[in-house]
Tab-separated table of C-alpha atoms in Angstrom:
chain	number	residue	atom	x	y	z
A	1	MET	CA	-34.052	50.207	90.450
A	2	SER	CA	-36.340	48.036	92.601
A	3	THR	CA	-35.210	44.592	93.694
A	4	GLU	CA	-37.238	41.700	92.302
A	5	ALA	CA	-39.091	39.746	94.958
A	6	PHE	CA	-37.584	36.395	95.882
A	7	PHE	CA	-40.908	34.639	95.273
A	8	THR	CA	-40.993	36.075	91.739
A	9	GLU	CA	-37.588	34.553	91.055
A	10	ALA	CA	-38.555	31.258	92.703
A	11	ARG	CA	-41.756	31.004	90.668
A	12	ARG	CA	-39.833	31.663	87.452
A	13	SER	CA	-37.289	28.979	88.376
A	14	PHE	CA	-40.130	26.570	89.175
A	15	HIS	CA	-41.612	27.079	85.712
A	16	ALA	CA	-38.198	26.811	84.042
A	17	ALA	CA	-37.654	23.457	85.735
A	18	LEU	CA	-41.053	22.246	84.497
A	19	LEU	CA	-40.396	23.474	80.957
A	20	SER	CA	-37.052	21.679	80.868
A	21	ALA	CA	-38.303	18.347	82.178
A	22	VAL	CA	-42.095	17.913	82.210
A	23	LEU	CA	-43.970	20.605	80.288
A	24	LYS	CA	-43.218	19.809	76.648
A	25	VAL	CA	-44.967	20.188	73.280
A	26	ASP	CA	-45.114	17.135	71.026
A	27	SER	CA	-44.726	17.094	67.252
A	28	LYS	CA	-48.451	17.828	66.855
A	29	GLY	CA	-48.276	20.901	69.070
A	30	VAL	CA	-49.984	19.295	72.074
A	31	PRO	CA	-48.584	20.304	75.495
A	32	SER	CA	-47.816	17.438	77.857
A	33	ASN	CA	-50.383	18.557	80.447
A	34	ALA	CA	-53.191	18.735	77.868
A	35	ASP	CA	-55.756	16.113	76.958
A	36	LYS	CA	-54.987	15.549	73.270
A	37	ASP	CA	-58.603	14.505	72.672
A	38	SER	CA	-59.995	17.752	74.094
A	39	ASN	CA	-59.672	20.871	71.946
A	40	PRO	CA	-60.287	23.294	74.875
A	41	SER	CA	-57.688	21.479	76.987
A	42	VAL	CA	-55.072	21.799	74.235
A	43	LYS	CA	-55.875	25.475	73.613
A	44	ILE	CA	-55.732	26.385	77.296
A	45	ALA	CA	-52.499	24.440	77.848
A	46	ARG	CA	-50.885	26.148	74.851
A	47	GLY	CA	-52.020	29.544	76.123
A	48	ILE	CA	-50.424	28.891	79.502
A	49	MET	CA	-47.173	27.736	77.899
A	50	GLY	CA	-47.041	30.828	75.717
A	51	ARG	CA	-47.171	32.982	78.838
A	52	LEU	CA	-44.542	31.011	80.742
A	53	GLY	CA	-41.688	31.078	78.276
A	54	PRO	CA	-40.198	29.473	75.151
A	55	GLU	CA	-41.712	26.134	74.254
A	56	SER	CA	-39.686	22.951	74.522
A	57	GLU	CA	-40.434	20.175	72.070
A	58	GLY	CA	-40.153	16.621	73.251
A	59	ALA	CA	-41.947	13.356	73.749
A	60	ARG	CA	-44.594	13.170	76.444
A	61	LEU	CA	-43.312	11.381	79.533
A	62	ALA	CA	-45.168	8.313	80.720
A	63	GLY	CA	-47.780	9.179	83.340
A	64	GLN	CA	-45.905	7.876	86.362
A	65	MET	CA	-42.590	9.323	85.179
A	66	ALA	CA	-44.149	12.763	84.639
A	67	GLY	CA	-45.824	12.544	88.037
A	68	ASN	CA	-42.585	11.664	89.799
A	69	LYS	CA	-40.731	14.528	88.104
A	70	PHE	CA	-43.532	16.953	88.999
A	71	GLU	CA	-43.312	15.836	92.646
A	72	GLU	CA	-39.549	16.368	92.598
A	73	ILE	CA	-39.841	19.900	91.180
A	74	CYS	CA	-42.628	20.831	93.609
A	75	SER	CA	-40.564	19.514	96.507
A	76	GLN	CA	-37.556	21.575	95.423
A	77	TYR	CA	-39.726	24.694	95.076
A	78	LEU	CA	-41.126	24.235	98.582
A	79	HIS	CA	-37.665	23.634	99.993
A	80	GLU	CA	-36.397	26.894	98.507
A	81	THR	CA	-39.391	29.012	99.490
A	82	PHE	CA	-40.507	27.593	102.844
A	83	PHE	CA	-37.082	27.981	104.417
A	84	ARG	CA	-37.052	31.659	103.454
A	85	LEU	CA	-40.010	32.101	105.821
A	86	THR	CA	-38.671	30.553	109.011
A	87	HIS	CA	-38.413	34.023	110.561
A	88	LEU	CA	-42.220	33.908	110.547
A	89	ARG	CA	-42.324	30.441	112.098
A	90	PRO	CA	-39.039	29.429	113.743
A	91	GLY	CA	-38.288	25.777	114.381
A	92	GLN	CA	-36.482	22.711	113.073
A	93	TRP	CA	-38.084	21.880	109.726
A	94	GLU	CA	-37.629	19.390	106.906
A	95	VAL	CA	-39.163	19.243	103.419
A	96	GLU	CA	-39.098	15.759	101.912
A	97	LYS	CA	-40.280	14.218	98.654
A	98	GLY	CA	-42.007	11.049	99.700
A	99	ILE	CA	-41.250	9.196	102.890
A	100	GLY	CA	-39.611	5.829	103.320
A	101	GLY	CA	-41.219	2.899	105.054
A	102	GLY	CA	-43.869	1.697	102.628
A	103	ARG	CA	-47.576	2.464	102.963
A	104	LEU	CA	-47.318	2.602	106.738
A	105	ALA	CA	-44.702	5.352	106.509
A	106	ILE	CA	-47.219	7.799	107.948
A	107	ALA	CA	-46.796	6.051	111.324
A	108	GLN	CA	-43.353	7.626	111.723
A	109	PHE	CA	-45.053	10.912	112.601
A	110	ASP	CA	-46.347	11.835	116.034
A	111	GLN	CA	-50.015	12.231	115.087
A	112	TYR	CA	-50.140	8.859	113.327
A	113	GLU	CA	-47.789	6.585	115.288
A	114	HIS	CA	-50.738	4.585	116.618
A	115	LEU	CA	-51.432	3.301	113.086
A	116	ALA	CA	-48.420	0.974	113.273
A	117	ALA	CA	-49.936	-0.798	116.269
A	118	LEU	CA	-53.302	-0.889	114.531
A	119	ALA	CA	-51.779	-2.475	111.427
A	120	ALA	CA	-49.941	-5.082	113.515
A	121	VAL	CA	-53.138	-6.129	115.281
A	122	ALA	CA	-55.075	-6.221	112.002
A	123	LYS	CA	-52.404	-8.430	110.446
A	124	GLU	CA	-52.978	-11.026	113.143
A	125	ASN	CA	-56.768	-10.798	112.957
A	126	PRO	CA	-58.308	-11.228	109.459
A	127	ALA	CA	-61.781	-10.268	110.690
A	128	LEU	CA	-60.479	-7.025	112.160
A	129	SER	CA	-58.453	-6.371	109.008
A	130	ALA	CA	-61.588	-6.742	106.881
A	131	ALA	CA	-63.495	-4.378	109.156
A	132	LEU	CA	-60.780	-1.719	109.153
A	133	GLY	CA	-59.957	-1.846	105.468
A	134	SER	CA	-56.860	0.074	104.407
A	135	ASP	CA	-57.930	3.668	105.014
A	136	TYR	CA	-55.015	4.206	107.367
A	137	LEU	CA	-52.411	3.364	104.690
A	138	ILE	CA	-51.275	6.818	103.601
A	139	LYS	CA	-48.123	7.840	101.723
A	140	PRO	CA	-47.980	11.580	100.918
A	141	ASP	CA	-46.053	12.871	97.880
A	142	VAL	CA	-44.285	15.736	99.670
A	143	VAL	CA	-44.229	16.394	103.410
A	144	ILE	CA	-43.097	19.188	105.687
A	145	VAL	CA	-42.206	18.023	109.171
A	146	ARG	CA	-41.249	19.779	112.371
A	147	TYR	CA	-38.958	18.214	114.944
A	148	PRO	CA	-39.583	18.442	118.701
A	149	GLU	CA	-37.589	21.103	120.561
A	150	GLU	CA	-35.164	20.762	123.446
A	151	ASP	CA	-36.203	22.562	126.627
A	152	SER	CA	-33.126	24.747	126.271
A	153	VAL	CA	-34.603	26.184	123.074
A	154	ILE	CA	-38.067	26.673	124.564
A	155	ASN	CA	-36.532	28.338	127.624
A	156	ALA	CA	-34.099	30.514	125.651
A	157	ALA	CA	-35.869	33.759	126.620
A	158	GLY	CA	-36.599	32.677	130.203
A	159	VAL	CA	-37.841	29.645	132.116
A	160	ILE	CA	-41.089	28.758	130.362
A	161	VAL	CA	-41.354	25.010	131.044
A	162	ASP	CA	-39.963	22.759	133.774
A	163	GLU	CA	-40.096	19.110	134.823
A	164	GLU	CA	-43.648	19.428	136.181
A	165	GLN	CA	-45.553	21.430	133.545
A	166	ALA	CA	-46.471	20.738	129.879
A	167	ARG	CA	-45.514	17.051	130.089
A	168	LEU	CA	-47.870	15.871	127.336
A	169	THR	CA	-47.294	18.305	124.468
A	170	SER	CA	-45.571	16.821	121.426
A	171	LEU	CA	-43.423	19.899	120.829
A	172	ARG	CA	-41.132	19.105	123.775
A	173	LYS	CA	-38.439	16.571	122.960
A	174	ILE	CA	-38.554	15.372	126.549
A	175	ASN	CA	-42.108	14.167	125.827
A	176	ASN	CA	-41.888	13.068	122.208
A	177	GLN	CA	-39.102	11.802	119.937
A	178	LYS	CA	-41.099	11.561	116.717
A	179	PRO	CA	-41.285	14.281	114.067
A	180	ILE	CA	-44.573	16.149	113.785
A	181	LEU	CA	-46.291	16.139	110.386
A	182	HIS	CA	-46.860	19.809	109.549
A	183	ALA	CA	-48.061	19.450	105.940
A	184	SER	CA	-48.954	16.829	103.373
A	185	VAL	CA	-48.787	18.017	99.756
A	186	SER	CA	-50.264	15.859	96.998
A	187	CYS	CA	-48.797	16.604	93.544
A	188	LYS	CA	-51.008	15.809	90.527
A	189	TRP	CA	-49.573	16.843	87.164
A	190	THR	CA	-52.990	16.321	85.546
A	191	LEU	CA	-56.458	15.405	86.784
A	192	ARG	CA	-57.662	13.088	84.046
A	193	SER	CA	-58.129	9.842	85.911
A	194	ASP	CA	-59.813	8.465	88.986
A	195	ARG	CA	-56.354	8.413	90.591
A	196	ALA	CA	-56.575	12.177	90.933
A	197	GLN	CA	-59.359	11.668	93.450
A	198	ASN	CA	-56.886	9.748	95.591
A	199	ALA	CA	-55.725	13.130	96.869
A	200	ARG	CA	-59.207	13.782	98.248
A	201	SER	CA	-59.563	10.367	99.901
A	202	GLU	CA	-56.007	10.574	101.254
A	203	GLY	CA	-56.797	13.956	102.769
A	204	LEU	CA	-59.924	12.582	104.398
A	205	ASN	CA	-57.917	9.715	105.850
A	206	LEU	CA	-55.368	12.148	107.269
A	207	VAL	CA	-58.240	14.003	108.929
A	208	ARG	CA	-59.991	11.076	110.548
A	209	ASN	CA	-56.992	8.921	111.446
A	210	ARG	CA	-54.948	11.537	113.284
A	211	LYS	CA	-54.438	11.923	117.005
A	212	GLY	CA	-53.594	15.527	117.711
A	213	ARG	CA	-53.002	18.440	115.367
A	214	LEU	CA	-54.234	18.152	111.791
A	215	PRO	CA	-51.475	18.830	109.249
A	216	HIS	CA	-51.997	21.158	106.310
A	217	ILE	CA	-53.452	19.161	103.401
A	218	ALA	CA	-52.779	20.688	99.985
A	219	VAL	CA	-52.948	19.630	96.342
A	220	VAL	CA	-50.703	21.073	93.610
A	221	THR	CA	-51.689	20.499	89.983
A	222	GLY	CA	-50.683	21.380	86.438
A	223	GLU	CA	-54.136	20.577	85.032
A	224	PRO	CA	-55.183	23.217	82.450
A	225	THR	CA	-58.953	22.589	82.395
A	226	PRO	CA	-61.044	24.492	84.989
A	227	ASN	CA	-63.863	21.951	85.217
A	228	ARG	CA	-61.384	19.182	86.030
A	229	ILE	CA	-59.725	21.375	88.637
A	230	ALA	CA	-63.183	21.971	90.103
A	231	SER	CA	-63.720	18.214	90.443
A	232	ILE	CA	-61.161	18.160	93.248
A	233	ALA	CA	-61.194	21.777	94.432
A	234	LEU	CA	-64.879	22.265	95.162
A	235	GLY	CA	-66.148	21.065	98.525
A	236	THR	CA	-64.538	21.334	101.929
A	237	GLY	CA	-63.326	19.106	104.731
A	238	ASP	CA	-60.795	16.847	103.030
A	239	ILE	CA	-58.227	19.286	101.636
A	240	ASP	CA	-57.266	22.846	102.568
A	241	CYS	CA	-56.942	24.179	99.034
A	242	VAL	CA	-55.816	23.361	95.486
A	243	TYR	CA	-52.764	25.236	94.172
A	244	HIS	CA	-52.330	25.669	90.425
A	245	PHE	CA	-48.859	25.768	88.929
A	246	ALA	CA	-49.706	28.900	86.886
A	247	LEU	CA	-53.000	30.416	88.013
A	248	PRO	CA	-52.629	33.996	86.649
A	249	GLU	CA	-51.564	32.559	83.286
A	250	LEU	CA	-54.563	30.216	83.327
A	251	LEU	CA	-56.926	33.109	84.082
A	252	ASP	CA	-55.475	35.254	81.294
A	253	THR	CA	-55.694	32.370	78.832
A	254	VAL	CA	-59.355	31.491	79.378
A	255	LYS	CA	-60.239	35.197	79.209
A	256	ASP	CA	-58.383	35.679	75.912
A	257	LEU	CA	-59.992	32.538	74.500
A	258	GLY	CA	-63.442	33.840	75.418
A	259	LEU	CA	-64.231	30.816	77.570
A	260	GLU	CA	-66.715	32.601	79.831
A	261	ASP	CA	-67.940	29.509	81.684
A	262	ALA	CA	-64.373	28.449	82.433
A	263	GLU	CA	-63.475	31.954	83.603
A	264	GLU	CA	-66.546	32.067	85.850
A	265	MET	CA	-65.661	28.651	87.309
A	266	LEU	CA	-62.132	29.830	88.116
A	267	HIS	CA	-63.407	32.968	89.842
A	268	THR	CA	-65.882	30.853	91.815
A	269	MET	CA	-63.078	28.634	93.103
A	270	ILE	CA	-60.772	31.565	93.824
A	271	GLY	CA	-63.479	33.585	95.564
A	272	GLY	CA	-64.478	30.516	97.554
A	273	LYS	CA	-60.885	30.028	98.781
A	274	ARG	CA	-60.629	26.682	97.008
A	275	LEU	CA	-57.998	27.602	94.386
A	276	ARG	CA	-54.759	29.584	94.649
A	277	ASP	CA	-51.456	29.974	92.830
A	278	ILE	CA	-48.316	27.982	93.600
A	279	SER	CA	-46.743	31.188	94.960
A	280	ASP	CA	-49.386	31.283	97.711
A	281	LEU	CA	-48.569	27.804	98.990
A	282	PRO	CA	-45.375	28.492	101.019
A	283	LEU	CA	-46.997	31.378	102.889
A	284	ASP	CA	-50.136	29.360	103.559
A	285	LEU	CA	-47.995	26.569	104.994
A	286	VAL	CA	-46.444	28.952	107.511
A	287	ILE	CA	-49.855	29.666	109.073
């Protein structure tokens, strides 16, 4: 008997957590990630649920409450899966849901520490504040960080660095005390409001405000409708990729429903490396 892959088990647990807390069906048979005013959205969402497991009936959570729970479940999934891959990328890692410190929390990371000084200057100068705007105020939903390494770790297999060489790299703790932002993951349970586009603008701000290495920038969503997924997935430069919470189930559903345009749109995004499944995300983050 073959052993089931760990990622298969983790994906099943991820969906079970969603079904128990976020992905519900109301008394009218409308799944909580569906747009009740859109017949295709309801049909696709129901098709996905039917492929994931037994339905759970319950009231739809308020938008912010559902979003927070989705972030929590995504964070837990990444914690369980990413740390099973550290043999591929050794180091001191942390997966965190949200980061403390308000909207300037991003300044706690090595690539963005200069933003704290920028905000302090802008606070004292209204004209400069108006010119800068608030593009540098970024607060990711889930982050993966790497901590700088002691020289003893770097030199474990032989003397690689000394007091004279590599004195500017952020990976050495002797040079840098701040954690390095490895990945920013935006979690959007649905994509039915302008707020969903915040993930795109936040990604762009991470790109242009950094000093040093660009972190991975990913979006995870439970949105059932392909054209709404496309609204954030298509295009390049601001996010790496969109990850769907149940992509194979979504593909099977639109095919069974005969939604040819939706199926073609999904294949366009997948073929264009703009859309992947949640199970792809941990491996992509190791790159």
